Amino acid sequence: MISPKRIPIFIALLLLILIASVFAAICIGRYTISIYELFAQLSFSGGSDPLAKTVVWDIRFPRVLTALTVGAGLSVAGLALQAMFSNPLVDTQILGVSSAAGFGAALGILLFDSTLLTQITAVIFGFIGMAATYWMSKKENSNPILMLVLSGIIVGAIFQALISLTKFVADPDQQLPAITYWLMGSLAGAHTESFLRSLPLYVLGIGIIWFIRWHLNVLSLPEDEAVSMGVNVKLIRGLIIVSSTILAAVSVSLCGMISFVGLAIPHFCRMLVGSNHKTLVPVCIIVGAIFLLAIDVTARTVTEAEIPLSVLTALIGAPFFAVLLKKTGGIW
């Protein structure tokens, strides 16, 4: 684990890696762009290749920005939920939001021939799933954390069944492949308009967690101790639920259901910098962005057909995480 005195240097190094990753992601692909041509395009001089302009600004740049925001959002949402539940096995799917948003996306593909309407439907159902989970968890004289977990499992199971029903009634030639591919996760449909529409929600969701990161350490304490320290536990939990719902629902609406990011990246970051959320939150944001960007570059370059993101996040992330876990014993 990195010593606290060296954490600012480490964060600066991560930012340099992030910038280098962005340049590499824009250059790498079936149509390779030289670093000289890339800087020519970024300087708005037009460059010497009109095709490079289209590839950089219309295809890869929006895709890179979407990968960065989705990776950062899912990672920090998983981190906040793990702090709230005091459980390292929690991620953004625990509240049933991802399944609900996935059903909304599947329903949008089934009913509408519009990407915008599909994304809107996914976000709406993501909030419906969160509202259903919260409503089911409200009961007098009960454990609020346990009730949230159980309610999220129930809501997630219901919406997973609805997703299966939607696939069953979908057109097997056109709608069913589109639904299946969307739910497996892909950034192939990323474009500037969808990114700009989602950006305010990402800023809101990540911003909430950023401003309450000082309180996340206290949530690991018993509730009466946290209250005695002047922390409004119910308010902090509510803010975490709202922000994680926003981030999960918008991510599903943009690129489908991406597994493992919200679970593994917070663990990896704890192994690097410890459990102090003051530094853990910014590190998690940067590492999550770098991780999903690297996964997306791999997905679109290693084979002729683009590999779904959820496949690679599990196949690449899980063994890497297992090696780290074996070396550290899960201690940070």
CSV table of N, CA and C in Angstrom, one decimal, residues 76-97 130 133-134 137 143-153 215-222 233 236-242 244-245 262-263 270 277:
chain,number,residue,atom,x,y,z
A,76,VAL,N,-17.2,4.8,-8.6
A,76,VAL,CA,-17.4,5.6,-7.4
A,76,VAL,C,-18.8,5.2,-6.8
A,77,ALA,N,-19.7,4.8,-7.7
A,77,ALA,CA,-21.0,4.4,-7.1
A,77,ALA,C,-20.9,3.1,-6.3
A,78,GLY,N,-20.1,2.1,-6.9
A,78,GLY,CA,-19.9,0.9,-6.1
A,78,GLY,C,-19.1,1.2,-4.8
A,79,LEU,N,-18.2,2.1,-4.9
A,79,LEU,CA,-17.4,2.4,-3.6
A,79,LEU,C,-18.3,3.0,-2.6
A,80,ALA,N,-19.2,3.9,-3.0
A,80,ALA,CA,-20.1,4.5,-2.0
A,80,ALA,C,-21.1,3.5,-1.4
A,81,LEU,N,-21.6,2.6,-2.2
A,81,LEU,CA,-22.5,1.6,-1.7
A,81,LEU,C,-21.8,0.6,-0.8
A,82,GLN,N,-20.6,0.3,-1.1
A,82,GLN,CA,-19.8,-0.6,-0.2
A,82,GLN,C,-19.6,0.1,1.1
A,83,ALA,N,-19.4,1.4,1.1
A,83,ALA,CA,-19.2,2.1,2.4
A,83,ALA,C,-20.5,2.1,3.2
A,84,MET,N,-21.6,2.4,2.4
A,84,MET,CA,-22.9,2.5,3.1
A,84,MET,C,-23.4,1.1,3.7
A,85,PHE,N,-23.2,0.1,3.0
A,85,PHE,CA,-23.6,-1.3,3.5
A,85,PHE,C,-22.5,-1.9,4.3
A,86,SER,N,-21.3,-1.3,4.4
A,86,SER,CA,-20.2,-1.9,5.1
A,86,SER,C,-20.0,-3.4,4.6
A,87,ASN,N,-20.1,-3.6,3.3
A,87,ASN,CA,-20.0,-4.9,2.7
A,87,ASN,C,-19.2,-4.8,1.5
A,88,PRO,N,-18.1,-5.5,1.4
A,88,PRO,CA,-17.2,-5.4,0.2
A,88,PRO,C,-17.8,-6.1,-1.0
A,89,LEU,N,-18.9,-6.9,-0.9
A,89,LEU,CA,-19.5,-7.6,-2.0
A,89,LEU,C,-20.6,-6.8,-2.7
A,90,VAL,N,-20.8,-5.6,-2.4
A,90,VAL,CA,-21.9,-4.7,-2.9
A,90,VAL,C,-21.4,-4.0,-4.1
A,91,ASP,N,-22.3,-3.9,-5.1
A,91,ASP,CA,-22.0,-3.0,-6.2
A,91,ASP,C,-23.3,-2.3,-6.7
A,92,THR,N,-23.3,-1.7,-7.8
A,92,THR,CA,-24.5,-0.9,-8.2
A,92,THR,C,-25.7,-1.7,-8.6
A,93,GLN,N,-25.6,-3.1,-8.6
A,93,GLN,CA,-26.8,-3.9,-8.9
A,93,GLN,C,-27.5,-4.3,-7.7
A,94,ILE,N,-27.0,-3.9,-6.5
A,94,ILE,CA,-27.6,-4.3,-5.2
A,94,ILE,C,-29.0,-3.8,-5.0
A,95,LEU,N,-29.3,-2.6,-5.5
A,95,LEU,CA,-30.6,-1.9,-5.3
A,95,LEU,C,-31.6,-2.3,-6.4
A,96,GLY,N,-31.2,-3.1,-7.3
A,96,GLY,CA,-32.1,-3.5,-8.4
A,96,GLY,C,-32.2,-2.4,-9.5
A,97,VAL,N,-31.4,-1.4,-9.4
A,97,VAL,CA,-31.4,-0.3,-10.4
A,97,VAL,C,-31.0,-0.7,-11.7
A,130,MET,N,-35.4,2.0,-8.2
A,130,MET,CA,-34.9,2.6,-6.9
A,130,MET,C,-36.1,2.9,-6.0
A,133,THR,N,-37.6,-0.3,-4.6
A,133,THR,CA,-36.7,-0.8,-3.5
A,133,THR,C,-36.8,0.0,-2.2
A,134,TYR,N,-36.8,1.3,-2.4
A,134,TYR,CA,-36.9,2.1,-1.2
A,134,TYR,C,-38.3,2.0,-0.5
A,137,SER,N,-38.5,-1.3,1.4
A,137,SER,CA,-37.6,-1.4,2.6
A,137,SER,C,-38.1,-0.6,3.8
A,143,ASN,N,-34.2,-3.5,10.4
A,143,ASN,CA,-32.8,-3.1,10.0
A,143,ASN,C,-32.9,-2.5,8.7
A,144,PRO,N,-32.6,-1.2,8.6
A,144,PRO,CA,-32.8,-0.5,7.2
A,144,PRO,C,-31.8,-1.1,6.2
A,145,ILE,N,-30.6,-1.4,6.6
A,145,ILE,CA,-29.6,-1.9,5.6
A,145,ILE,C,-30.0,-3.3,5.1
A,146,LEU,N,-30.4,-4.2,6.0
A,146,LEU,CA,-30.9,-5.5,5.6
A,146,LEU,C,-32.1,-5.4,4.7
A,147,MET,N,-33.0,-4.5,5.0
A,147,MET,CA,-34.3,-4.4,4.3
A,147,MET,C,-33.9,-3.8,2.9
A,148,LEU,N,-33.0,-2.9,2.8
A,148,LEU,CA,-32.6,-2.4,1.4
A,148,LEU,C,-32.0,-3.5,0.6
A,149,VAL,N,-31.1,-4.3,1.2
A,149,VAL,CA,-30.5,-5.4,0.4
A,149,VAL,C,-31.6,-6.4,-0.1
A,150,LEU,N,-32.4,-6.9,0.8
A,150,LEU,CA,-33.5,-7.8,0.5
A,150,LEU,C,-34.4,-7.2,-0.6
A,151,SER,N,-34.8,-6.0,-0.4
A,151,SER,CA,-35.7,-5.3,-1.3
A,151,SER,C,-35.1,-5.2,-2.7
A,152,GLY,N,-33.8,-4.9,-2.7
A,152,GLY,CA,-33.1,-4.7,-4.0
A,152,GLY,C,-33.0,-6.1,-4.7
A,153,ILE,N,-32.8,-7.2,-4.0
A,153,ILE,CA,-32.8,-8.5,-4.6
A,153,ILE,C,-34.1,-8.8,-5.2
A,215,HIS,N,-17.7,11.8,4.9
A,215,HIS,CA,-18.6,11.1,5.8
A,215,HIS,C,-18.6,9.6,5.6
A,216,LEU,N,-18.1,9.2,4.5
A,216,LEU,CA,-18.1,7.7,4.1
A,216,LEU,C,-17.4,6.9,5.1
A,217,ASN,N,-16.3,7.4,5.7
A,217,ASN,CA,-15.5,6.7,6.7
A,217,ASN,C,-16.4,6.4,7.9
A,218,VAL,N,-17.3,7.3,8.3
A,218,VAL,CA,-18.1,7.2,9.5
A,218,VAL,C,-19.1,6.1,9.4
A,219,LEU,N,-19.6,5.9,8.1
A,219,LEU,CA,-20.6,4.9,7.9
A,219,LEU,C,-20.3,3.5,8.3
A,220,SER,N,-19.0,3.2,8.4
A,220,SER,CA,-18.5,1.9,8.8
A,220,SER,C,-18.7,1.7,10.3
A,221,LEU,N,-18.9,2.8,11.0
A,221,LEU,CA,-19.1,2.7,12.5
A,221,LEU,C,-20.6,2.3,12.8
A,222,PRO,N,-20.9,1.8,14.0
A,222,PRO,CA,-22.3,1.6,14.4
A,222,PRO,C,-23.1,2.9,14.3
A,233,VAL,N,-26.9,10.3,9.5
A,233,VAL,CA,-26.7,9.0,8.7
A,233,VAL,C,-27.8,8.8,7.7
A,236,ILE,N,-27.1,11.0,4.6
A,236,ILE,CA,-25.9,10.5,3.9
A,236,ILE,C,-26.3,9.2,3.1
A,237,ARG,N,-27.1,8.3,3.7
A,237,ARG,CA,-27.5,7.1,3.0
A,237,ARG,C,-28.4,7.5,1.9
A,238,GLY,N,-29.3,8.4,2.1
A,238,GLY,CA,-30.2,8.9,1.0
A,238,GLY,C,-29.5,9.5,-0.2
A,239,LEU,N,-28.4,10.3,0.1
A,239,LEU,CA,-27.6,10.9,-0.9
A,239,LEU,C,-26.9,9.8,-1.7
A,240,ILE,N,-26.4,8.8,-1.0
A,240,ILE,CA,-25.7,7.7,-1.7
A,240,ILE,C,-26.6,6.9,-2.6
A,241,ILE,N,-27.8,6.6,-2.1
A,241,ILE,CA,-28.8,5.9,-2.9
A,241,ILE,C,-29.2,6.7,-4.2
A,242,VAL,N,-29.4,8.0,-4.0
A,242,VAL,CA,-29.8,8.8,-5.1
A,242,VAL,C,-28.7,8.9,-6.2
A,244,SER,N,-26.0,6.9,-6.6
A,244,SER,CA,-25.7,5.6,-7.2
A,244,SER,C,-26.8,5.2,-8.2
A,245,THR,N,-28.0,5.6,-7.9
A,245,THR,CA,-29.1,5.3,-8.9
A,245,THR,C,-28.9,6.1,-10.1
A,262,GLY,N,-18.0,-1.8,-10.8
A,262,GLY,CA,-18.4,-1.3,-9.5
A,262,GLY,C,-18.0,-2.1,-8.3
A,263,LEU,N,-17.7,-3.4,-8.6
A,263,LEU,CA,-17.3,-4.3,-7.5
A,263,LEU,C,-15.8,-4.4,-7.3
A,270,ARG,N,-8.5,0.3,-2.8
A,270,ARG,CA,-8.2,0.2,-1.4
A,270,ARG,C,-6.8,-0.5,-1.2
A,277,HIS,N,-11.6,7.4,2.6
A,277,HIS,CA,-12.4,7.8,1.4
A,277,HIS,C,-12.0,9.2,1.0
